[in-house]
Every structure is written in C-alpha cells, then in structure tokens.
Amino acid sequence: MYELDGRTHLQRELIGGKAFYLNELMSIRVRVPPTLVVPCADRVVDLDAIVTWLRSNVSRTVDAWPLAVRSSSGMEDSESESRAGHYLSLLGTFDRDALSDAIARVRQSGPAMSVIVQPLLAPIIAGVAFSCDPLSYTRNETTVVWTQGLADRLVAGDETGNTVIISAEDEIQVGSWPIAVGLLRQIAEFIRRIADLHRAPADIEWAIDQDHELWLVQARPVVLPSDIHLSLDNLDSFARLPNLVKQHPKIRLRRQAFERGVLMAPAIVESWSSCPPQSPLAANDDLGEPAGVSVVLLHPERVQSQVVREFASVRGSDVDFFTRGCRRYSIRRYPRSIGVSAAKESVLKAGLETSWLSVAIVQAVWDAFATGIIRRTNDGYLIELAQGHFVPKGVVPTSTIVLDHERHVISTVWREQPAAYRFIDGHVVTEAPPEHQLKLDGTALRTIAAAFDPLFELYGDAALEFGLLEATDGLRPYLIDVAEGDTAGLSLDIELIRSGVLSVGKCRGRIRRVTLSAIGALDSHLHDRPEAAPVTGDNVVIVAERASVDLLPFVGAPGVSGFIFERGSILAHLAVVLREKGIPAVALEDNLLIGSLPDEAVVEIDASDRSLSKAARVTLLGASHECDHSFVLQS
C-alpha cells in the first residue's frame, strides 16, 4: 500500500490514473484529502494496516469511518479516454468488514484496478471545473459547476448543477456563486496550474468544507478529439467528423449536396489538438489538379472576430512570370502560403491560439469561367452571374436573370465587365478586360436552375453560390457555398429588381462618399465582426461605387439610414445584410448621376415605389450646412 504525499513518484501503471493525478496535485502543493492507495498488484489486502492508517488520519475514537472508496484503474483518466463513471466508487460509513467488502467490489468493477481510500468530506458546496469550455474547448476561460453538499449526483449526471464561467482576468462572465468569490478564483488558479503543468486542458473535482477550505479530490486531462484527416468523399467520412463541426454550414451543405448528387469540388477536413499533430496525417491531399486551394477555419469560427481563410498554390508555378508576359492579366493578391501544407498549418495554428481544438476545411478551387448566385423567389428563380470569382463580395458587376417556376427566362440584363478575378495556381489574378463578355442562352440558364433544385427543398430562402465549368457535353454547374439568403429578399419582385432596388424602404439623409479599396473586399468575409465605422450625426446616406462587403462597418454605424451605389448585386453579401437590417439601398447604374450628387447634400431615397425609374429613386432636397470628412476605406 502507498500513502500519497506528492514527494514520491509512483508510476501510473502501479496505482492507476486517479491516484497518479492526486499524487501529482500534492506535488504542486494543492490541497488534497489524505489518500491511501491499495495497488492492483497487492493480491492480499492488509486490512490491519488500513485500519491503522484510518485511526491516524480520520478518527482514533470510532470503529467505523466516513470514507470514499474509489476506483483507480490504469485505463481511466488518461489523455485519450476518461472512462468517467465506468468503474465503481462507494461513499458512506464503513467498519472493518464493510471496508473489506467495499475494496473487493471496487476491484471487481474493472481490470487492473487499484483502490483509493480517503476520508469523506462534508462540503457545503462541491462540483467540477474545467480549464476551458468543455463543449467548445475555448481557451482563456474557466467553467465551474457547483451544487450544495456532495457532488456525487452531479458527476453521475443526475443533477445539472449551477454553471459559472470565469474570464482569464478572474471575472464572472456567466452565472452566480453562493459564497466568497475568492474561493472561486482559487479554483480557477488551481486548475490553471494543473493545465500549465501538462500544457493541456484539465478537469477537476473539488469540494469546499464548513471551514471554507478548498479541497481537490480528482484531476484529469480533458479528453480532446483525435487528430483527423478526412476526405469528404463518402457519407461515412461525414459521420467521423468532430461533433463540433458536423453542423457547420459548410459541412452540412456538403453532406446534403453529396446525398442529393449535386456536384462540388473535392474537400478534406483536418483537425489538430496540438501542433504539430500528435499522429502522422496524410502527406498528400487528394484534391485533383485545381486552380488553387482554399483553407478555411471551421472551429473556432473566428479568431479576433475575423474568419480565418487562406488561398494556397498547388504547383508553386511562377505566376508572376506568366502575368508579365500577358498584358491582359495582373496579379492582385499573392497567397500567403506556397503549398497546401503551409496553408493548413497557418490556419490550424491560428485556431489553436484560442481553442484546444482547431478544425479546417481544405477545398479545391476550380477554374470556373463564371460564377454566380441563385435563389428561389416568388417569381421563380433569381440568378446573378459574372465571369471569374468573388461575385458575393460585390467587387464585379453582375448580370441579372429571372426565370419563372418552370425555368423559362422572363428577364435578362447582361452587363459588361471591365475586369474579372480568376485563380491561377492559388494566385488571385485580374483579367482586364475579360476575353469574352458573358451571355448564356435559355438552355444553359435552365441547366443552372435544375442543377440546384434538389437543395432548394432544404434551403428555401437561401442563396447558393455556384461555378460554371465548360465540358465537352455542355455546361457543368457546381456548388461552391451558401452565399446567404434572407426572407426579405423574397419581396423583391421583377419590377423592383429592374429599377435598381437592393433593399426596400424610404429614408433621407446627408451624403457621405466612401472610396473603396481596390482589393480589400477580396480578404473581407461576411461573417467577420468589424467595428462600426465612425459617422457624425444622424440620417447619413452612404454613396459608393459598388455594394461591396468592404462597407459592412457602415451598416453597423449609428446614424446611417441608407445607401446609394453606382452598381450592386441583389444577392451579394452586403445587399443581404442591408435587407436584414431594413436599410434602404439602390444601385443607379449611372456614374454621371452618382458623380453629380453634391457632397453633404441632403437626399431622399425611395426604394419602395414600383413605378419609379432608377434615376427617380434618389431626390436631391438641398445642401446641408453641416460639414464632415468623406470616408475612405483602406485595404
């Protein structure tokens, strides 16, 4: 037998996982009840020695003692498996014979079983604590769950307890605490010391006695999901994903597209719980020979309020040399990472900064000759289409097509593009002007609508981002992502669309011009959380060249009442957000008219009347005497 003291190193295989960590707690001077261990190797239990120990450490004056007789198997409380609740622990008052029976029963509850004997505490409150969020594995916060008295019903799952979340600065963020807050901070301090010792998240059981002394009665690592590398090419691969990302919109969309036979470019999911990953993962990703690769962090969804994404080259070709030899092409943005492995490491490391688990999706980017957005409407289908990529970001003018419910074309507006953004080996390249201006016939447009009909049963008012490939047998539409949809968009009928309305409503306000970055929108993401832009005064109307996602900070700014654009896509991210917020917006498609609007002038926007032309939707009411600076967005 062994009495734990924290000074003597005892092997886990000898005393089991629970006793091993209790001994470790003692070694870092954390308060633990006196603990005796009957190792699994002791075939005969020396009851005389145990009784002697109890008389010294629990009570000399009685022949029955309040005790906790607990399992300590070598198979529990490991980094890969907690086995919580698998084996027997007994609480109560035991005399010599009852204690002998209790030890035998605990031993029989599992293989290679050592047994812990401790005095049973009589706490005023007790519970568990985690050095991270136990569901999301988020770092820099402590989760404490407490209950009155013993925590046996809590750890058995028969009681939910009371949850308190503590920030890294030891401030209570969620929940309430019934006694001195210093004890709560002491729990947080202890569990951080344990996590720092192992460089991994920790899980403890604790108790606070009548004298307001804090005791730790168990510690173990939080079991993190295993590192994975999965090609999403069969339904079984979706089932093997970490639960945290199974319902992520990108994953859910891929699974549903796979089930319904909707084409998508290949993708893999990789997760890390350490860097480098503990287990060797596949060196090569089976993504074919794409025009590039997109690596997007799925969990955590944001780092410092931003979505983490990188484009990567596949072949490492000299695109700079290629573009210098052709006047029509120029590079607008280099990928940060040369090669998929470097991009994955960069993205997954970013996730590990804020979470103990980082999960990324690696997606092939095909060289689509055109991309677009499609959604169902009250009229049938609305399609916005442009050459190249980045249509949802509002950086290129789009052509607008309306089909009826039978997929017959009822309206088309084909717009010329001064430039298109394409991928060449992971580099974003500007083609200016495009080699051919885009125009598709009715058969091709019906093919697009039919390709995505199976998903509209599930995504009723969503917008789907898609690409178009040229094949020997005709057009091949493929799904890229959910581009976001909104119920308010269903109210945009064909007359409003033709007359430049992006978001319905009326407003008036002083003009503020915003100069957009040439390429900033390529790096912006709809789900970023930008700070609101500074705006002086109420009822301000933002005027900009295009409805770009760059303008999201102005959507959240107090006092902004409306938007006027030279051009804008109805289904692009910014327009969706404007409709969600109920902010009127129009696209006039007249640079002379836009240029003629005086700075600081007061204008009225009418984006509701179906009878108005584009030019009539903005009325100049007069000049404002208030003066302010125009706004310029930088990349």
XYZ file of C-alpha atoms in Angstrom:
635
model
C 0.000 0.000 0.000
C 1.026 3.613 -0.536
C 0.157 6.815 1.264
C 0.320 9.603 -1.283
C 2.487 12.566 -0.341
C 3.473 14.156 -3.689
C 7.169 13.689 -2.954
C 7.454 10.061 -4.051
C 6.963 9.399 -7.753
C 4.637 6.436 -8.298
C 4.039 5.001 -11.754
C 0.598 5.239 -13.265
C 0.615 1.511 -14.067
C 1.127 0.763 -10.365
C -1.516 2.981 -8.728
C -3.903 3.830 -11.600
C -4.846 7.094 -13.262
C -6.911 8.683 -10.487
C -4.278 8.110 -7.796
C -1.486 9.185 -10.153
C -3.051 12.628 -10.654
C -3.873 13.017 -6.943
C -0.206 12.417 -6.157
C 0.710 14.995 -8.789
C -1.680 17.531 -7.217
C 0.099 17.076 -3.905
C 3.431 17.655 -5.649
C 2.343 21.151 -6.732
C 1.003 21.900 -3.215
C -2.686 21.712 -3.997
C -4.816 20.694 -1.016
C -5.908 17.028 -1.336
C -7.539 14.846 1.370
C -5.223 12.219 2.934
C -5.119 9.369 0.453
C -4.212 5.690 0.783
C -3.839 3.520 -2.317
C -4.195 -0.253 -2.448
C -2.314 -1.033 -5.695
C -3.669 -3.530 -8.176
C -0.560 -5.688 -7.650
C -1.468 -6.354 -3.981
C -3.382 -9.609 -4.180
C -3.990 -9.639 -0.400
C -5.369 -6.512 1.229
C -3.698 -5.668 4.550
C -6.753 -4.516 6.493
C -4.790 -4.072 9.713
C -2.539 -1.536 8.033
C -5.536 0.281 6.533
C -7.289 0.488 9.932
C -4.091 1.841 11.484
C -3.918 4.488 8.777
C -7.591 5.405 9.331
C -7.065 5.813 13.067
C -4.192 8.212 12.326
C -5.817 10.209 9.510
C -9.588 10.058 10.114
C -10.524 9.194 13.716
C -8.951 7.295 16.622
C -12.154 7.055 18.650
C -14.505 5.122 16.358
C -14.599 1.747 14.633
C -16.448 2.982 11.533
C -15.305 5.838 9.374
C -16.935 8.143 6.762
C -14.966 7.257 3.647
C -14.739 7.480 -0.101
C -13.626 4.141 -1.574
C -12.795 4.904 -5.202
C -11.584 3.189 -8.333
C -8.169 3.992 -9.816
C -7.712 1.938 -12.953
C -4.808 2.348 -15.314
C -7.424 2.710 -18.061
C -9.187 5.779 -16.647
C -8.296 9.462 -16.548
C -5.899 9.266 -19.481
C -5.352 11.863 -22.217
C -7.186 9.666 -24.724
C -10.001 8.271 -22.556
C -11.522 9.462 -19.280
C -13.721 6.387 -18.600
C -15.683 8.684 -16.294
C -18.346 6.694 -14.423
C -17.190 3.358 -15.859
C -15.954 1.933 -12.556
C -17.312 1.765 -9.045
C -16.841 4.325 -6.283
C -18.568 3.953 -2.912
C -19.326 6.710 -0.400
C -20.524 6.134 3.162
C -19.589 4.965 6.622
C -17.582 1.727 6.743
C -16.404 -0.509 9.574
C -13.588 -3.008 9.062
C -15.719 -5.696 7.409
C -17.715 -3.255 5.244
C -14.479 -1.638 4.116
C -13.046 -5.026 3.117
C -16.183 -5.739 1.098
C -16.109 -2.262 -0.498
C -12.477 -2.674 -1.616
C -13.298 -6.064 -3.133
C -16.324 -4.670 -5.001
C -14.367 -1.712 -6.410
C -11.576 -4.072 -7.537
C -14.080 -6.270 -9.338
C -15.544 -3.309 -11.249
C -12.718 -3.167 -13.788
C -9.377 -4.548 -14.956
C -6.048 -3.767 -13.257
C -7.891 -1.909 -10.528
C -6.149 -0.080 -7.711
C -8.334 1.286 -4.919
C -8.229 4.719 -3.251
C -9.342 5.183 0.364
C -9.946 8.759 1.551
C -11.850 10.429 4.390
C -15.249 11.534 3.104
C -15.572 15.303 3.153
C -18.749 17.039 4.320
C -18.732 20.045 1.982
C -21.106 22.978 1.936
C -20.701 23.065 -1.842
C -18.821 20.858 -4.304
C -18.541 20.370 -8.010
C -16.350 20.142 -11.091
C -14.280 22.640 -13.045
C -12.688 22.791 -16.485
C -9.773 24.957 -17.580
C -11.605 25.538 -20.871
C -15.138 25.470 -22.215
C -15.872 21.710 -22.021
C -18.006 21.809 -25.185
C -16.048 24.123 -27.487
C -12.581 23.735 -25.870
C -12.185 27.522 -25.886
C -9.080 28.657 -24.038
C -8.766 31.539 -21.550
C -11.905 30.813 -19.585
C -12.688 28.531 -16.648
C -16.006 26.712 -16.339
C -17.108 25.800 -12.810
C -20.237 23.779 -11.988
C -21.342 23.646 -8.334
C -24.039 22.107 -6.188
C -24.949 22.075 -2.499
C -23.300 19.311 -0.440
C -21.522 16.416 -2.123
C -21.105 16.372 -5.907
C -21.874 12.660 -6.339
C -25.241 13.269 -8.038
C -23.659 15.983 -10.193
C -20.836 13.805 -11.530
C -23.259 10.894 -12.004
C -25.387 13.063 -14.298
C -28.441 13.001 -12.016
C -28.209 16.720 -11.310
C -27.332 19.636 -13.628
C -25.825 21.956 -11.024
C -25.104 25.671 -11.413
C -22.633 26.872 -14.027
C -20.232 29.780 -13.602
C -17.877 30.958 -16.361
C -14.799 32.926 -15.307
C -12.685 35.037 -17.646
C -8.905 34.944 -17.830
C -8.996 38.053 -15.605
C -10.963 36.087 -12.934
C -14.191 37.987 -13.533
C -17.534 36.156 -13.502
C -18.978 36.285 -17.013
C -21.924 33.903 -16.596
C -23.750 32.542 -13.550
C -23.655 33.183 -9.806
C -21.521 31.964 -6.900
C -23.027 31.438 -3.404
C -20.022 32.070 -1.129
C -16.830 34.158 -1.050
C -15.690 34.878 -4.611
C -12.075 34.407 -3.526
C -12.719 30.644 -3.315
C -13.992 30.643 -6.879
C -10.831 32.396 -8.007
C -8.807 29.858 -6.050
C -10.472 27.042 -8.034
C -9.570 28.870 -11.253
C -5.977 29.337 -10.065
C -5.595 25.645 -9.149
C -6.954 24.351 -12.428
C -4.764 26.736 -14.441
C -1.713 25.462 -12.569
C -2.672 21.909 -13.479
C -3.295 22.834 -17.136
C 0.047 24.675 -17.294
C 1.798 21.639 -15.810
C 0.522 19.390 -18.605
C 0.247 22.039 -21.346
C -3.244 20.661 -21.913
C -6.768 21.417 -20.617
C -7.680 19.941 -17.230
C -10.822 18.742 -15.454
C -11.055 18.646 -11.634
C -13.497 17.694 -8.879
C -13.421 19.957 -5.829
C -15.158 20.494 -2.505
C -15.363 23.388 -0.010
C -15.846 22.362 3.618
C -17.555 24.030 6.582
C -14.389 25.983 7.339
C -14.353 27.351 3.767
C -11.266 25.330 2.897
C -10.938 24.239 -0.733
C -10.051 20.589 -1.434
C -9.356 18.878 -4.747
C -10.480 15.252 -4.868
C -9.720 14.424 -8.513
C -7.896 15.805 -11.554
C -7.541 14.511 -15.084
C -6.878 15.775 -18.599
C -9.804 16.897 -20.725
C -10.009 14.299 -23.485
C -9.747 16.091 -26.833
C -10.959 14.614 -30.126
C -8.259 12.737 -32.017
C -6.430 14.478 -34.837
C -8.074 13.609 -38.146
C -7.519 13.921 -41.880
C -10.691 13.004 -43.790
C -11.607 13.240 -47.447
C -15.285 14.193 -47.650
C -15.997 11.707 -50.433
C -18.467 9.348 -48.730
C -21.197 9.526 -46.095
C -19.098 7.636 -43.546
C -16.486 10.413 -43.611
C -19.129 12.961 -42.535
C -20.109 10.733 -39.604
C -16.482 10.602 -38.423
C -16.096 14.383 -38.147
C -15.788 16.038 -34.704
C -19.253 16.826 -33.333
C -18.295 20.497 -33.082
C -18.262 20.898 -36.877
C -20.845 18.356 -38.069
C -23.497 21.095 -38.198
C -21.222 23.836 -39.525
C -22.941 25.386 -42.598
C -20.084 24.357 -44.914
C -20.172 20.761 -43.698
C -23.951 20.488 -43.656
C -24.142 21.872 -47.188
C -21.551 19.391 -48.470
C -23.284 16.440 -46.862
C -26.647 17.405 -48.302
C -25.144 18.062 -51.749
C -23.432 14.657 -51.625
C -26.685 12.930 -50.666
C -28.569 14.650 -53.499
C -25.992 14.266 -56.249
C -25.117 17.984 -56.533
C -21.561 18.457 -57.827
C -18.935 20.121 -55.595
C -15.152 20.426 -55.823
C -13.267 17.928 -53.614
C -12.528 18.777 -49.980
C -10.844 17.353 -46.916
C -11.207 18.208 -43.220
C -8.231 18.242 -40.893
C -8.241 18.805 -37.136
C -5.406 19.365 -34.681
C -5.423 19.317 -30.901
C -1.687 20.020 -30.779
C 0.946 21.474 -33.084
C 2.463 19.600 -34.735
C -0.329 16.988 -34.671
C 0.289 14.003 -32.407
C -0.377 11.394 -35.080
C 1.093 11.422 -38.612
C -1.502 12.594 -41.120
C -1.707 12.096 -44.850
C 1.051 13.995 -46.635
C -0.914 14.452 -49.860
C -4.439 15.757 -50.234
C -6.463 14.111 -52.964
C -7.856 17.309 -54.472
C -7.044 16.634 -58.110
C -5.350 19.433 -60.045
C -7.300 22.549 -59.082
C -6.577 26.186 -59.895
C -5.864 26.698 -56.208
C -6.903 25.641 -52.748
C -8.962 27.436 -50.115
C -8.301 26.643 -46.439
C -10.997 27.897 -44.052
C -11.046 27.548 -40.263
C -14.280 25.843 -39.152
C -13.548 25.756 -35.420
C -13.139 28.140 -33.767
C -15.292 30.055 -36.253
C -13.394 33.310 -35.698
C -10.065 34.440 -34.327
C -10.045 38.029 -33.046
C -13.530 38.435 -34.557
C -12.319 37.514 -38.057
C -12.948 34.440 -40.192
C -9.580 32.771 -40.932
C -9.035 31.756 -44.567
C -6.064 31.346 -46.851
C -5.653 30.557 -50.526
C -2.734 28.362 -51.470
C -0.914 27.418 -54.617
C -0.746 23.748 -55.551
C 2.141 23.570 -58.005
C 4.197 26.584 -56.931
C 4.341 27.883 -60.502
C 5.850 31.254 -61.389
C 2.613 33.138 -61.921
C 4.456 36.450 -61.790
C 6.379 35.464 -64.919
C 3.157 34.355 -66.599
C 1.347 37.633 -65.941
C 4.278 39.798 -67.068
C 4.065 38.113 -70.451
C 0.379 38.926 -70.945
C -0.985 42.468 -70.821
C -4.491 41.259 -70.052
C -3.506 39.709 -66.697
C -2.093 41.187 -63.496
C -1.732 39.740 -60.021
C -3.990 41.364 -57.445
C -3.094 39.224 -54.446
C -0.445 36.607 -53.712
C -1.320 33.688 -51.451
C 0.494 33.854 -48.137
C 1.362 30.168 -48.327
C 3.050 28.271 -51.120
C 1.632 24.776 -50.901
C -1.370 23.271 -49.183
C 0.577 22.015 -46.150
C 1.856 25.503 -45.308
C -1.634 26.999 -45.641
C -3.148 24.303 -43.433
C -0.510 24.812 -40.773
C -1.035 28.578 -40.770
C -4.822 28.305 -40.464
C -4.827 25.495 -37.894
C -2.219 27.264 -35.759
C -4.454 30.345 -35.744
C -7.293 28.224 -34.384
C -5.104 26.764 -31.645
C -4.436 30.280 -30.345
C -7.962 30.446 -28.921
C -9.100 26.806 -28.729
C -7.581 23.467 -27.737
C -9.152 22.022 -30.896
C -8.646 23.534 -34.361
C -10.554 22.249 -37.402
C -10.146 23.435 -41.012
C -11.690 22.508 -44.341
C -9.397 22.361 -47.364
C -11.324 22.873 -50.604
C -10.217 22.673 -54.214
C -10.859 25.867 -56.217
C -11.796 25.062 -59.793
C -11.046 27.443 -62.657
C -14.641 28.397 -63.351
C -15.184 30.561 -66.402
C -18.079 32.158 -64.498
C -19.560 32.086 -61.011
C -22.851 33.286 -59.647
C -25.572 33.179 -57.027
C -29.002 31.601 -57.368
C -32.029 31.651 -55.106
C -35.716 30.831 -55.285
C -38.110 33.796 -55.295
C -41.843 34.340 -55.504
C -41.414 34.669 -59.291
C -39.334 31.508 -59.664
C -35.528 31.861 -59.722
C -33.177 34.821 -59.492
C -29.652 34.334 -60.871
C -26.759 36.789 -60.714
C -23.778 35.828 -62.830
C -20.316 37.161 -63.667
C -17.066 35.978 -65.121
C -14.438 34.860 -62.627
C -14.832 34.603 -58.845
C -15.821 36.725 -55.825
C -19.349 37.518 -57.020
C -20.868 37.526 -53.483
C -18.394 40.186 -52.351
C -19.769 42.747 -54.773
C -16.457 43.508 -56.491
C -17.656 42.903 -60.070
C -20.818 43.938 -61.930
C -23.189 41.012 -62.352
C -25.727 40.087 -64.983
C -29.237 39.516 -63.631
C -31.592 36.796 -64.852
C -35.110 35.943 -63.685
C -36.710 32.569 -64.504
C -40.265 31.513 -63.770
C -41.168 28.402 -61.802
C -40.918 26.270 -64.970
C -37.424 27.689 -65.581
C -38.429 29.786 -68.564
C -36.490 33.046 -68.943
C -38.671 36.068 -68.209
C -35.990 38.752 -67.787
C -32.282 39.161 -68.570
C -29.923 42.074 -68.057
C -26.431 41.263 -69.400
C -23.792 43.663 -68.085
C -20.288 44.168 -69.437
C -17.405 43.517 -67.062
C -14.329 45.729 -67.074
C -12.421 43.022 -65.184
C -12.739 39.509 -63.774
C -10.943 37.835 -60.872
C -9.569 34.361 -61.611
C -7.387 31.824 -59.826
C -4.117 30.662 -61.341
C -2.327 28.208 -59.039
C -3.766 29.850 -55.942
C -2.975 33.407 -57.034
C -5.838 35.830 -57.499
C -5.319 37.315 -60.947
C -7.186 40.170 -62.609
C -8.178 39.624 -66.224
C -8.845 43.037 -67.699
C -10.687 43.059 -69.919
C -12.122 39.527 -69.943
C -11.538 37.652 -73.156
C -15.263 37.274 -73.809
C -18.262 39.084 -72.380
C -20.687 36.724 -70.669
C -24.007 35.760 -72.221
C -25.808 32.411 -71.855
C -28.819 31.079 -73.715
C -32.034 29.822 -72.157
C -30.924 26.191 -72.206
C -27.806 26.990 -70.166
C -29.797 29.072 -67.681
C -32.338 26.287 -67.233
C -29.454 23.848 -66.642
C -28.197 26.049 -63.802
C -31.597 26.197 -62.099
C -32.199 22.459 -62.491
C -28.766 21.605 -61.037
C -29.569 23.170 -57.666
C -33.277 22.384 -57.354
C -32.565 19.381 -55.072
C -31.094 21.741 -52.462
C -33.870 24.328 -52.529
C -36.127 21.867 -50.717
C -33.772 22.324 -47.731
C -32.573 25.903 -48.319
C -35.890 27.559 -49.024
C -34.880 31.229 -48.915
C -31.096 30.779 -49.047
C -28.860 31.869 -51.893
C -26.407 29.336 -53.305
C -23.035 30.311 -54.726
C -22.048 28.259 -57.770
C -19.489 27.993 -60.536
C -19.669 27.001 -64.198
C -17.244 24.686 -65.967
C -17.092 24.087 -69.702
C -17.254 20.391 -70.642
C -17.463 18.525 -73.927
C -21.076 17.639 -73.224
C -22.093 21.183 -72.272
C -22.233 23.328 -69.167
C -21.311 21.806 -65.777
C -22.691 23.830 -62.821
C -21.170 23.026 -59.432
C -21.920 24.216 -55.930
C -19.414 26.425 -54.077
C -21.130 27.562 -50.872
C -24.224 29.020 -49.270
C -23.996 32.681 -50.196
C -26.578 33.640 -47.547
C -30.242 34.320 -48.109
C -32.874 36.412 -46.435
C -36.640 36.303 -46.174
C -36.852 39.994 -47.105
C -35.335 39.167 -50.477
C -38.487 37.281 -51.429
C -40.339 40.605 -51.592
C -38.077 41.866 -54.394
C -40.215 41.325 -57.466
C -39.047 41.806 -61.037
C -40.109 45.491 -61.209
C -38.108 46.440 -58.132
C -35.096 44.473 -59.375
C -35.187 46.145 -62.809
C -35.403 49.597 -61.235
C -32.291 49.248 -59.096
C -33.686 48.345 -55.667
C -31.346 46.281 -53.497
C -33.177 46.789 -50.215
C -36.731 48.099 -49.850
C -37.585 51.223 -47.856
C -37.522 55.027 -47.725
C -35.120 57.398 -45.998
C -33.395 60.762 -46.226
C -30.018 61.975 -45.091
C -26.765 63.817 -45.794
C -24.455 62.283 -48.380
C -21.160 60.789 -47.257
C -18.947 59.405 -50.024
C -16.867 56.304 -49.372
C -13.889 55.453 -51.550
C -13.478 51.692 -51.666
C -10.234 49.784 -51.601
C -9.305 48.226 -54.928
C -8.838 44.761 -53.463
C -9.795 44.929 -49.774
C -13.077 43.113 -50.324
C -11.258 40.006 -51.536
C -9.987 39.486 -47.992
C -13.194 40.522 -46.202
C -15.743 37.951 -45.115
C -19.451 38.278 -44.425
C -19.079 36.646 -41.013
C -16.265 38.902 -39.827
C -17.291 41.170 -36.965
C -15.882 44.569 -37.916
C -16.113 47.564 -35.637
C -18.658 50.173 -36.695
C -17.226 52.965 -38.844
C -17.217 56.467 -37.301
C -20.162 58.517 -38.580
C -21.005 62.046 -37.386
C -24.665 62.931 -36.980
C -27.922 61.155 -37.747
C -29.529 60.305 -41.100
C -26.415 59.797 -43.191
C -26.644 58.255 -46.683
C -23.526 56.409 -47.829
C -22.624 56.816 -51.529
C -20.133 54.345 -53.040
C -19.106 52.903 -56.360
C -20.326 49.386 -55.613
C -22.194 47.348 -52.995
C -19.031 45.793 -51.614
C -18.617 43.719 -48.459
C -16.000 46.363 -47.526
C -18.917 48.556 -46.445
C -20.110 46.274 -43.624
C -18.642 48.593 -40.922
C -21.010 51.337 -42.153
C -24.038 49.031 -41.901
C -23.482 48.816 -38.163
C -22.739 52.507 -37.675
C -25.309 54.594 -35.759
C -26.957 57.239 -37.918
C -26.556 55.547 -41.318
C -30.017 55.491 -42.866
C -29.442 54.418 -46.488
C -27.038 53.534 -49.310
C -26.664 54.658 -52.931
C -24.416 52.675 -55.277
C -23.371 53.010 -58.875
C -23.738 49.235 -59.196
C -24.681 46.420 -56.891
C -25.645 42.763 -56.838
C -29.007 41.898 -55.302
C -27.781 38.574 -53.913
C -24.301 39.694 -52.792
C -23.462 39.663 -49.087
C -23.851 43.371 -48.438
C -27.322 43.564 -50.008
C -28.470 40.600 -47.918
C -27.299 42.302 -44.726
C -28.936 45.598 -45.701
C -32.275 43.818 -46.170
C -31.858 42.027 -42.838
C -31.291 45.415 -41.151
C -34.128 47.106 -43.075
C -31.814 49.771 -44.557
C -32.932 51.119 -47.984
C -30.419 50.777 -50.810
C -30.429 51.412 -54.568
C -27.996 50.823 -57.442
C -28.429 53.548 -60.078
C -26.008 52.195 -62.750
C -25.202 55.750 -63.812
C -21.776 57.079 -62.889
C -22.656 60.571 -64.131
C -25.688 60.690 -61.869
C -23.679 59.366 -58.931
C -20.945 61.928 -59.601
C -23.434 64.791 -59.779
C -24.669 64.270 -56.213
C -23.038 67.071 -54.145
C -21.100 66.095 -51.052
C -23.044 66.937 -47.873
C -26.252 67.370 -49.876
C -29.477 66.075 -48.341
C -31.159 63.412 -50.469
C -34.215 61.214 -50.209
C -34.200 57.552 -51.262
C -37.424 55.867 -52.341
C -36.772 52.137 -52.727
C -40.422 51.115 -52.333
C -42.488 52.589 -55.189
C -42.547 50.022 -58.044
C -43.412 52.669 -60.617
C -40.180 54.673 -60.244
C -37.225 54.509 -62.605
C -33.678 54.122 -61.279
C -32.904 57.815 -61.638
C -36.138 58.808 -59.864
C -35.337 56.759 -56.779
C -32.988 59.463 -55.454
C -34.245 63.032 -54.969
C -31.916 65.943 -54.156
C -33.545 68.008 -51.395
C -30.857 70.628 -50.776
C -27.438 71.305 -49.280
C -26.542 70.745 -45.647
C -24.613 73.384 -43.685
C -23.050 70.719 -41.542
C -19.640 69.623 -42.765
C -17.686 66.455 -42.165
C -14.909 64.484 -43.795
C -15.626 61.958 -46.528
C -14.782 58.379 -45.676
C -12.090 56.332 -47.414
C -11.749 52.571 -46.851
C -8.199 51.259 -46.987
C -7.139 47.721 -47.899
